[in-house]
mmCIF file of N, CA and C in Angstrom:
data_model
loop_
_atom_site.group_PDB
_atom_site.id
_atom_site.type_symbol
_atom_site.label_atom_id
_atom_site.label_comp_id
_atom_site.label_asym_id
_atom_site.label_seq_id
_atom_site.Cartn_x
_atom_site.Cartn_y
_atom_site.Cartn_z
ATOM 1 N N SER A 1 195.747 -93.137 148.045
ATOM 2 C CA SER A 1 197.142 -93.559 148.039
ATOM 3 C C SER A 1 197.377 -94.636 149.093
ATOM 4 N N SER A 2 198.244 -95.595 148.793
ATOM 5 C CA SER A 2 198.492 -96.650 149.764
ATOM 6 C C SER A 2 199.773 -96.372 150.560
ATOM 7 N N ALA A 3 200.371 -95.216 150.336
ATOM 8 C CA ALA A 3 201.603 -94.899 151.042
ATOM 9 C C ALA A 3 201.342 -94.712 152.526
ATOM 10 N N ALA A 4 202.297 -95.117 153.323
ATOM 11 C CA ALA A 4 202.151 -94.970 154.763
ATOM 12 C C ALA A 4 202.305 -93.503 155.154
ATOM 13 N N GLN A 5 201.581 -93.126 156.160
ATOM 14 C CA GLN A 5 201.628 -91.751 156.643
ATOM 15 C C GLN A 5 202.234 -91.788 158.039
ATOM 16 N N VAL A 6 203.112 -90.855 158.322
ATOM 17 C CA VAL A 6 203.778 -90.866 159.628
ATOM 18 C C VAL A 6 203.290 -89.691 160.462
ATOM 19 N N VAL A 7 202.857 -89.989 161.661
ATOM 20 C CA VAL A 7 202.370 -88.947 162.562
ATOM 21 C C VAL A 7 203.208 -88.998 163.831
ATOM 22 N N HIS A 8 203.705 -87.861 164.258
ATOM 23 C CA HIS A 8 204.504 -87.820 165.484
ATOM 24 C C HIS A 8 203.654 -87.266 166.627
ATOM 25 N N SER A 9 203.766 -87.888 167.752
ATOM 26 C CA SER A 9 203.062 -87.374 168.921
ATOM 27 C C SER A 9 203.952 -87.530 170.137
ATOM 28 N N ALA A 10 204.314 -86.442 170.748
ATOM 29 C CA ALA A 10 205.112 -86.448 171.981
ATOM 30 C C ALA A 10 206.294 -87.410 171.897
ATOM 31 N N GLY A 11 206.988 -87.375 170.775
ATOM 32 C CA GLY A 11 208.171 -88.208 170.633
ATOM 33 C C GLY A 11 207.885 -89.589 170.085
ATOM 34 N N ARG A 12 206.619 -89.985 170.039
ATOM 35 C CA ARG A 12 206.298 -91.300 169.499
ATOM 36 C C ARG A 12 205.946 -91.176 168.025
ATOM 37 N N ARG A 13 206.304 -92.179 167.286
ATOM 38 C CA ARG A 13 206.023 -92.155 165.860
ATOM 39 C C ARG A 13 204.889 -93.142 165.563
ATOM 40 N N PHE A 14 203.841 -92.653 164.963
ATOM 41 C CA PHE A 14 202.757 -93.528 164.531
ATOM 42 C C PHE A 14 202.840 -93.651 163.015
ATOM 43 N N ILE A 15 202.893 -94.857 162.526
ATOM 44 C CA ILE A 15 202.915 -95.069 161.073
ATOM 45 C C ILE A 15 201.555 -95.624 160.670
ATOM 46 N N VAL A 16 200.897 -94.902 159.791
ATOM 47 C CA VAL A 16 199.552 -95.299 159.385
ATOM 48 C C VAL A 16 199.599 -95.917 157.997
ATOM 49 N N SER A 17 199.017 -97.098 157.880
ATOM 50 C CA SER A 17 198.969 -97.749 156.576
ATOM 51 C C SER A 17 197.610 -98.420 156.419
ATOM 52 N N PRO A 18 197.198 -98.693 155.187
ATOM 53 C CA PRO A 18 195.882 -99.291 154.987
ATOM 54 C C PRO A 18 195.794 -100.681 155.619
ATOM 55 N N VAL A 19 194.606 -101.013 156.128
ATOM 56 C CA VAL A 19 194.384 -102.341 156.694
ATOM 57 C C VAL A 19 193.995 -103.265 155.540
ATOM 58 N N PRO A 20 194.647 -104.424 155.419
ATOM 59 C CA PRO A 20 194.241 -105.353 154.358
ATOM 60 C C PRO A 20 192.763 -105.707 154.513
ATOM 61 N N GLU A 21 192.028 -105.744 153.412
ATOM 62 C CA GLU A 21 190.577 -105.973 153.482
ATOM 63 C C GLU A 21 190.238 -107.273 154.185
ATOM 64 N N SER A 22 191.118 -108.257 154.063
ATOM 65 C CA SER A 22 190.840 -109.552 154.682
ATOM 66 C C SER A 22 190.824 -109.465 156.205
ATOM 67 N N ARG A 23 191.396 -108.384 156.765
ATOM 68 C CA ARG A 23 191.451 -108.252 158.216
ATOM 69 C C ARG A 23 190.287 -107.449 158.771
ATOM 70 N N LEU A 24 189.441 -106.947 157.898
ATOM 71 C CA LEU A 24 188.319 -106.143 158.370
ATOM 72 C C LEU A 24 187.108 -107.027 158.621
ATOM 73 N N LYS A 25 186.390 -106.664 159.658
ATOM 74 C CA LYS A 25 185.206 -107.418 160.043
ATOM 75 C C LYS A 25 183.967 -106.576 159.734
ATOM 76 N N ASP A 26 182.900 -107.213 159.313
ATOM 77 C CA ASP A 26 181.612 -106.528 159.098
ATOM 78 C C ASP A 26 181.701 -105.396 158.082
ATOM 79 N N GLN A 27 182.590 -105.500 157.132
ATOM 80 C CA GLN A 27 182.666 -104.422 156.144
ATOM 81 C C GLN A 27 182.817 -104.978 154.754
ATOM 82 N N ALA B 1 190.828 -112.416 175.179
ATOM 83 C CA ALA B 1 190.562 -111.011 175.526
ATOM 84 C C ALA B 1 189.184 -110.575 175.020
ATOM 85 N N GLU B 2 188.632 -109.624 175.674
ATOM 86 C CA GLU B 2 187.313 -109.093 175.316
ATOM 87 C C GLU B 2 187.350 -108.449 173.930
ATOM 88 N N ASP B 3 186.267 -108.602 173.181
ATOM 89 C CA ASP B 3 186.209 -107.982 171.861
ATOM 90 C C ASP B 3 185.817 -106.511 172.030
ATOM 91 N N THR B 4 186.820 -105.662 171.901
ATOM 92 C CA THR B 4 186.594 -104.229 172.104
ATOM 93 C C THR B 4 186.266 -103.523 170.795
ATOM 94 N N GLY B 5 186.392 -104.254 169.681
ATOM 95 C CA GLY B 5 186.210 -103.621 168.373
ATOM 96 C C GLY B 5 187.485 -103.003 167.858
ATOM 97 N N VAL B 6 188.478 -102.928 168.742
ATOM 98 C CA VAL B 6 189.785 -102.394 168.352
ATOM 99 C C VAL B 6 190.784 -103.548 168.413
ATOM 100 N N ARG B 7 191.415 -103.819 167.303
ATOM 101 C CA ARG B 7 192.322 -104.959 167.218
ATOM 102 C C ARG B 7 193.764 -104.497 167.365
ATOM 103 N N VAL B 8 194.513 -105.178 168.215
ATOM 104 C CA VAL B 8 195.930 -104.859 168.377
ATOM 105 C C VAL B 8 196.718 -106.147 168.143
ATOM 106 N N GLU B 9 197.671 -106.080 167.253
ATOM 107 C CA GLU B 9 198.488 -107.259 166.958
ATOM 108 C C GLU B 9 199.961 -106.885 166.936
ATOM 109 N N LEU B 10 200.793 -107.890 167.020
ATOM 110 C CA LEU B 10 202.235 -107.665 166.865
ATOM 111 C C LEU B 10 202.520 -107.270 165.421
ATOM 112 N N ALA B 11 203.349 -106.270 165.239
ATOM 113 C CA ALA B 11 203.733 -105.864 163.890
ATOM 114 C C ALA B 11 205.079 -106.462 163.516
ATOM 115 N N GLU B 12 205.656 -107.199 164.445
ATOM 116 C CA GLU B 12 206.924 -107.889 164.183
ATOM 117 C C GLU B 12 206.931 -109.146 165.043
ATOM 118 N N GLU B 13 207.823 -110.040 164.733
ATOM 119 C CA GLU B 13 207.913 -111.258 165.515
ATOM 120 C C GLU B 13 208.513 -110.956 166.886
ATOM 121 N N ASP B 14 207.932 -111.534 167.920
ATOM 122 C CA ASP B 14 208.440 -111.293 169.265
ATOM 123 C C ASP B 14 209.598 -112.246 169.545
ATOM 124 N N ASP B 15 210.794 -111.677 169.699
ATOM 125 C CA ASP B 15 211.946 -112.530 169.992
ATOM 126 C C ASP B 15 212.031 -112.858 171.484
ATOM 127 N N GLY B 16 211.129 -112.280 172.259
ATOM 128 C CA GLY B 16 211.074 -112.589 173.687
ATOM 129 C C GLY B 16 212.127 -111.879 174.517
ATOM 130 N N LYS B 17 212.940 -111.056 173.872
ATOM 131 C CA LYS B 17 214.044 -110.433 174.601
ATOM 132 C C LYS B 17 213.914 -108.931 174.704
ATOM 133 N N LYS B 18 213.703 -108.289 173.579
ATOM 134 C CA LYS B 18 213.727 -106.824 173.631
ATOM 135 C C LYS B 18 212.447 -106.291 174.275
ATOM 136 N N SER B 19 212.621 -105.219 175.020
ATOM 137 C CA SER B 19 211.467 -104.680 175.743
ATOM 138 C C SER B 19 210.593 -103.822 174.835
ATOM 139 N N SER B 20 211.186 -103.232 173.792
ATOM 140 C CA SER B 20 210.413 -102.381 172.902
ATOM 141 C C SER B 20 209.964 -103.193 171.694
ATOM 142 N N ILE B 21 208.666 -103.187 171.454
ATOM 143 C CA ILE B 21 208.128 -104.057 170.408
ATOM 144 C C ILE B 21 207.146 -103.279 169.519
ATOM 145 N N ALA B 22 207.104 -103.654 168.238
ATOM 146 C CA ALA B 22 206.209 -102.953 167.309
ATOM 147 C C ALA B 22 204.821 -103.580 167.344
ATOM 148 N N LEU B 23 203.819 -102.725 167.499
ATOM 149 C CA LEU B 23 202.436 -103.181 167.521
ATOM 150 C C LEU B 23 201.653 -102.479 166.423
ATOM 151 N N ARG B 24 200.577 -103.110 165.989
ATOM 152 C CA ARG B 24 199.727 -102.511 164.967
ATOM 153 C C ARG B 24 198.283 -102.532 165.480
ATOM 154 N N LEU B 25 197.624 -101.404 165.374
ATOM 155 C CA LEU B 25 196.268 -101.267 165.915
ATOM 156 C C LEU B 25 195.317 -100.795 164.820
ATOM 157 N N TRP B 26 194.145 -101.406 164.743
ATOM 158 C CA TRP B 26 193.142 -100.884 163.823
ATOM 159 C C TRP B 26 191.739 -101.162 164.355
ATOM 160 N N VAL B 27 190.789 -100.440 163.835
ATOM 161 C CA VAL B 27 189.404 -100.594 164.269
ATOM 162 C C VAL B 27 188.754 -101.685 163.436
ATOM 163 N N GLU B 28 188.288 -102.710 164.135
ATOM 164 C CA GLU B 28 187.673 -103.844 163.460
ATOM 165 C C GLU B 28 186.158 -103.660 163.404
ATOM 166 N N ASP B 29 185.629 -103.049 164.434
ATOM 167 C CA ASP B 29 184.178 -102.866 164.494
ATOM 168 C C ASP B 29 183.891 -101.492 165.091
ATOM 169 N N GLN B 30 183.662 -100.526 164.198
ATOM 170 C CA GLN B 30 183.514 -99.160 164.720
ATOM 171 C C GLN B 30 182.221 -98.948 165.497
ATOM 172 N N LYS B 31 181.308 -99.898 165.431
ATOM 173 C CA LYS B 31 180.068 -99.776 166.218
ATOM 174 C C LYS B 31 180.355 -99.867 167.719
ATOM 175 N N LYS B 32 181.504 -100.453 168.062
ATOM 176 C CA LYS B 32 181.843 -100.574 169.486
ATOM 177 C C LYS B 32 182.467 -99.307 170.056
ATOM 178 N N LEU B 33 182.782 -98.370 169.183
ATOM 179 C CA LEU B 33 183.329 -97.098 169.660
ATOM 180 C C LEU B 33 182.195 -96.106 169.865
ATOM 181 N N LYS B 34 182.367 -95.260 170.855
ATOM 182 C CA LYS B 34 181.315 -94.286 171.164
ATOM 183 C C LYS B 34 181.395 -93.092 170.213
ATOM 184 N N GLY B 35 182.618 -92.661 169.950
ATOM 185 C CA GLY B 35 182.781 -91.503 169.077
ATOM 186 C C GLY B 35 182.778 -91.904 167.621
ATOM 187 N N LYS B 36 182.594 -90.930 166.769
ATOM 188 C CA LYS B 36 182.668 -91.215 165.342
ATOM 189 C C LYS B 36 184.137 -91.387 164.974
ATOM 190 N N TYR B 37 184.416 -92.506 164.343
ATOM 191 C CA TYR B 37 185.794 -92.833 164.040
ATOM 192 C C TYR B 37 186.122 -92.507 162.583
ATOM 193 N N LYS B 38 187.195 -91.773 162.407
ATOM 194 C CA LYS B 38 187.653 -91.465 161.054
ATOM 195 C C LYS B 38 188.565 -92.614 160.612
ATOM 196 N N ASP B 39 188.141 -93.342 159.603
ATOM 197 C CA ASP B 39 188.897 -94.519 159.192
ATOM 198 C C ASP B 39 190.227 -94.118 158.569
ATOM 199 N N SER B 40 191.276 -94.245 159.359
ATOM 200 C CA SER B 40 192.573 -93.818 158.847
ATOM 201 C C SER B 40 193.518 -94.992 158.614
ATOM 202 N N GLY B 41 193.042 -96.210 158.811
ATOM 203 C CA GLY B 41 193.883 -97.376 158.549
ATOM 204 C C GLY B 41 194.479 -97.963 159.812
ATOM 205 N N ALA B 42 195.530 -98.724 159.629
ATOM 206 C CA ALA B 42 196.194 -99.365 160.765
ATOM 207 C C ALA B 42 197.297 -98.450 161.285
ATOM 208 N N ILE B 43 197.381 -98.339 162.585
ATOM 209 C CA ILE B 43 198.375 -97.459 163.211
ATOM 210 C C ILE B 43 199.480 -98.330 163.801
ATOM 211 N N GLU B 44 200.684 -98.150 163.306
ATOM 212 C CA GLU B 44 201.800 -98.931 163.822
ATOM 213 C C GLU B 44 202.635 -98.058 164.758
ATOM 214 N N PHE B 45 203.060 -98.642 165.860
ATOM 215 C CA PHE B 45 203.830 -97.872 166.837
ATOM 216 C C PHE B 45 204.698 -98.833 167.646
ATOM 217 N N THR B 46 205.699 -98.281 168.299
ATOM 218 C CA THR B 46 206.507 -99.134 169.175
ATOM 219 C C THR B 46 206.079 -98.912 170.617
ATOM 220 N N PHE B 47 206.150 -99.975 171.374
ATOM 221 C CA PHE B 47 205.713 -99.930 172.762
ATOM 222 C C PHE B 47 206.760 -100.620 173.626
ATOM 223 N N ASP B 48 207.140 -99.951 174.718
ATOM 224 C CA ASP B 48 208.109 -100.544 175.629
ATOM 225 C C ASP B 48 207.375 -101.312 176.725
ATOM 226 N N LEU B 49 207.558 -102.621 176.708
ATOM 227 C CA LEU B 49 206.810 -103.490 177.632
ATOM 228 C C LEU B 49 207.177 -103.249 179.091
ATOM 229 N N GLU B 50 208.376 -102.728 179.328
ATOM 230 C CA GLU B 50 208.824 -102.565 180.711
ATOM 231 C C GLU B 50 208.499 -101.199 181.291
ATOM 232 N N THR B 51 208.542 -100.187 180.432
ATOM 233 C CA THR B 51 208.412 -98.845 181.002
ATOM 234 C C THR B 51 207.118 -98.113 180.626
ATOM 235 N N GLU B 52 206.431 -98.585 179.581
ATOM 236 C CA GLU B 52 205.288 -97.796 179.112
ATOM 237 C C GLU B 52 203.943 -98.303 179.619
ATOM 238 N N VAL B 53 202.970 -97.404 179.568
ATOM 239 C CA VAL B 53 201.630 -97.681 180.052
ATOM 240 C C VAL B 53 200.675 -97.584 178.849
ATOM 241 N N PRO B 54 199.877 -98.636 178.583
ATOM 242 C CA PRO B 54 198.993 -98.625 177.417
ATOM 243 C C PRO B 54 198.093 -97.391 177.337
ATOM 244 N N GLU B 55 197.591 -96.947 178.489
ATOM 245 C CA GLU B 55 196.669 -95.807 178.498
ATOM 246 C C GLU B 55 197.351 -94.518 178.019
ATOM 247 N N THR B 56 198.658 -94.412 178.239
ATOM 248 C CA THR B 56 199.399 -93.231 177.777
ATOM 249 C C THR B 56 199.445 -93.202 176.248
ATOM 250 N N VAL B 57 199.673 -94.377 175.650
ATOM 251 C CA VAL B 57 199.708 -94.455 174.189
ATOM 252 C C VAL B 57 198.324 -94.115 173.628
ATOM 253 N N ALA B 58 197.288 -94.631 174.292
ATOM 254 C CA ALA B 58 195.914 -94.347 173.851
ATOM 255 C C ALA B 58 195.663 -92.835 173.874
ATOM 256 N N GLN B 59 196.169 -92.181 174.924
ATOM 257 C CA GLN B 59 195.998 -90.732 175.037
ATOM 258 C C GLN B 59 196.740 -90.005 173.908
ATOM 259 N N GLU B 60 197.919 -90.508 173.562
ATOM 260 C CA GLU B 60 198.676 -89.898 172.467
ATOM 261 C C GLU B 60 197.945 -90.070 171.136
ATOM 262 N N MET B 61 197.251 -91.194 170.998
ATOM 263 C CA MET B 61 196.473 -91.409 169.763
ATOM 264 C C MET B 61 195.309 -90.433 169.692
ATOM 265 N N VAL B 62 194.728 -90.138 170.846
ATOM 266 C CA VAL B 62 193.654 -89.142 170.896
ATOM 267 C C VAL B 62 194.219 -87.772 170.504
ATOM 268 N N GLU B 63 195.380 -87.450 171.086
ATOM 269 C CA GLU B 63 195.993 -86.145 170.797
ATOM 270 C C GLU B 63 196.416 -86.024 169.327
ATOM 271 N N SER B 64 196.712 -87.156 168.710
ATOM 272 C CA SER B 64 197.092 -87.140 167.294
ATOM 273 C C SER B 64 195.877 -87.151 166.372
ATOM 274 N N GLY B 65 194.697 -87.260 166.968
ATOM 275 C CA GLY B 65 193.468 -87.169 166.173
ATOM 276 C C GLY B 65 192.951 -88.483 165.613
ATOM 277 N N PHE B 66 193.514 -89.603 166.070
ATOM 278 C CA PHE B 66 193.036 -90.896 165.574
ATOM 279 C C PHE B 66 191.712 -91.289 166.221
ATOM 280 N N PHE B 67 191.559 -90.937 167.485
ATOM 281 C CA PHE B 67 190.354 -91.293 168.233
ATOM 282 C C PHE B 67 189.858 -90.092 169.020
ATOM 283 N N LEU B 68 188.611 -90.187 169.450
ATOM 284 C CA LEU B 68 188.076 -89.131 170.306
ATOM 285 C C LEU B 68 188.332 -89.505 171.765
ATOM 286 N N GLU B 69 188.379 -88.482 172.602
ATOM 287 C CA GLU B 69 188.636 -88.659 174.039
ATOM 288 C C GLU B 69 187.687 -89.703 174.661
ATOM 289 N N ILE B 70 186.471 -89.735 174.169
ATOM 290 C CA ILE B 70 185.445 -90.627 174.740
ATOM 291 C C ILE B 70 185.839 -92.112 174.581
ATOM 292 N N ASP B 71 186.705 -92.397 173.626
ATOM 293 C CA ASP B 71 187.103 -93.781 173.374
ATOM 294 C C ASP B 71 188.486 -94.122 173.914
ATOM 295 N N VAL B 72 189.078 -93.200 174.666
ATOM 296 C CA VAL B 72 190.458 -93.436 175.117
ATOM 297 C C VAL B 72 190.564 -94.702 175.986
ATOM 298 N N LYS B 73 189.508 -94.985 176.764
ATOM 299 C CA LYS B 73 189.561 -96.160 177.643
ATOM 300 C C LYS B 73 189.542 -97.459 176.842
ATOM 301 N N ILE B 74 188.691 -97.492 175.818
ATOM 302 C CA ILE B 74 188.558 -98.721 175.028
ATOM 303 C C ILE B 74 189.839 -98.988 174.231
ATOM 304 N N VAL B 75 190.474 -97.921 173.754
ATOM 305 C CA VAL B 75 191.732 -98.069 173.019
ATOM 306 C C VAL B 75 192.826 -98.532 173.999
ATOM 307 N N GLY B 76 192.881 -97.901 175.156
ATOM 308 C CA GLY B 76 193.860 -98.273 176.175
ATOM 309 C C GLY B 76 193.697 -99.715 176.613
ATOM 310 N N LYS B 77 192.450 -100.144 176.788
ATOM 311 C CA LYS B 77 192.184 -101.517 177.210
ATOM 312 C C LYS B 77 192.611 -102.515 176.128
ATOM 313 N N SER B 78 192.361 -102.153 174.876
ATOM 314 C CA SER B 78 192.733 -103.036 173.768
ATOM 315 C C SER B 78 194.242 -103.242 173.736
ATOM 316 N N ILE B 79 194.985 -102.146 173.930
ATOM 317 C CA ILE B 79 196.450 -102.252 173.942
ATOM 318 C C ILE B 79 196.887 -103.057 175.165
ATOM 319 N N ARG B 80 196.264 -102.756 176.320
ATOM 320 C CA ARG B 80 196.631 -103.439 177.562
ATOM 321 C C ARG B 80 196.430 -104.951 177.452
ATOM 322 N N ASP B 81 195.304 -105.366 176.844
ATOM 323 C CA ASP B 81 195.027 -106.801 176.689
ATOM 324 C C ASP B 81 196.121 -107.475 175.867
ATOM 325 N N ARG B 82 196.520 -106.836 174.769
ATOM 326 C CA ARG B 82 197.551 -107.424 173.907
ATOM 327 C C ARG B 82 198.899 -107.462 174.619
ATOM 328 N N VAL B 83 199.220 -106.373 175.320
ATOM 329 C CA VAL B 83 200.488 -106.305 176.042
ATOM 330 C C VAL B 83 200.531 -107.397 177.126
ATOM 331 N N SER B 84 199.397 -107.603 177.814
ATOM 332 C CA SER B 84 199.330 -108.639 178.859
ATOM 333 C C SER B 84 199.585 -110.008 178.249
ATOM 334 N N LEU B 85 199.001 -110.236 177.068
ATOM 335 C CA LEU B 85 199.168 -111.520 176.395
ATOM 336 C C LEU B 85 200.632 -111.751 176.001
ATOM 337 N N ILE B 86 201.265 -110.705 175.493
ATOM 338 C CA ILE B 86 202.681 -110.811 175.105
ATOM 339 C C ILE B 86 203.524 -111.135 176.342
ATOM 340 N N LYS B 87 203.247 -110.424 177.453
ATOM 341 C CA LYS B 87 204.017 -110.654 178.688
ATOM 342 C C LYS B 87 203.771 -112.067 179.221
ATOM 343 N N TRP B 88 202.509 -112.511 179.138
ATOM 344 C CA TRP B 88 202.144 -113.838 179.631
ATOM 345 C C TRP B 88 202.872 -114.924 178.838
ATOM 346 N N ARG B 89 202.893 -114.734 177.492
ATOM 347 C CA ARG B 89 203.593 -115.690 176.625
ATOM 348 C C ARG B 89 205.079 -115.750 176.978
ATOM 349 N N ARG B 90 205.655 -114.573 177.206
ATOM 350 C CA ARG B 90 207.090 -114.524 177.542
ATOM 351 C C ARG B 90 207.358 -115.248 178.853
ATOM 352 N N GLN B 91 206.475 -115.024 179.821
ATOM 353 C CA GLN B 91 206.613 -115.678 181.125
ATOM 354 C C GLN B 91 206.578 -117.193 180.974
ATOM 355 N N ARG B 92 205.655 -117.663 180.134
ATOM 356 C CA ARG B 92 205.499 -119.099 179.917
ATOM 357 C C ARG B 92 206.759 -119.695 179.311
ATOM 358 N N ILE B 93 207.337 -118.954 178.352
ATOM 359 C CA ILE B 93 208.556 -119.434 177.693
ATOM 360 C C ILE B 93 209.690 -119.509 178.715
ATOM 361 N N VAL B 94 209.796 -118.460 179.542
ATOM 362 C CA VAL B 94 210.849 -118.425 180.567
ATOM 363 C C VAL B 94 210.664 -119.566 181.547
ATOM 364 N N SER B 95 209.438 -119.790 182.049
ATOM 365 C CA SER B 95 209.226 -120.837 183.042
ATOM 366 C C SER B 95 209.361 -122.220 182.408
ATOM 367 N N GLY B 96 209.081 -122.313 181.098
ATOM 368 C CA GLY B 96 209.266 -123.582 180.398
ATOM 369 C C GLY B 96 210.726 -123.966 180.293
ATOM 370 N N HIS B 97 211.556 -122.958 180.175
ATOM 371 C CA HIS B 97 212.988 -123.215 180.062
ATOM 372 C C HIS B 97 213.617 -123.582 181.393
ATOM 373 N N ASN B 98 213.009 -123.116 182.485
ATOM 374 C CA ASN B 98 213.590 -123.370 183.806
ATOM 375 C C ASN B 98 213.190 -124.739 184.356
#
């Protein structure tokens, strides 16, 4: 799934989303 | 900045004014990390340039399971380098105006 995932840690919100392939190195 | 294998970029345009800014972090080269990295994508978060410490955010990422404790320094350094660059750019703009 390409939907963003939200993770909360100590009041901070981390939003996780896929990295565009063009931004990946050595892969 | 040193190539740490962890890339940190602005997730929004820097207007040069607000202290809290959105950043996006992802692993570009997992060979540079000591621990085994679970590829979970890009992590977006807000960071307060005036009050927050990059190493604290790195620790929170460890606690959230994105990275292992062994890599907390490299993640913290990656954030710190980007934050320094943002602050440096802002300083330049301010001194250019004066």
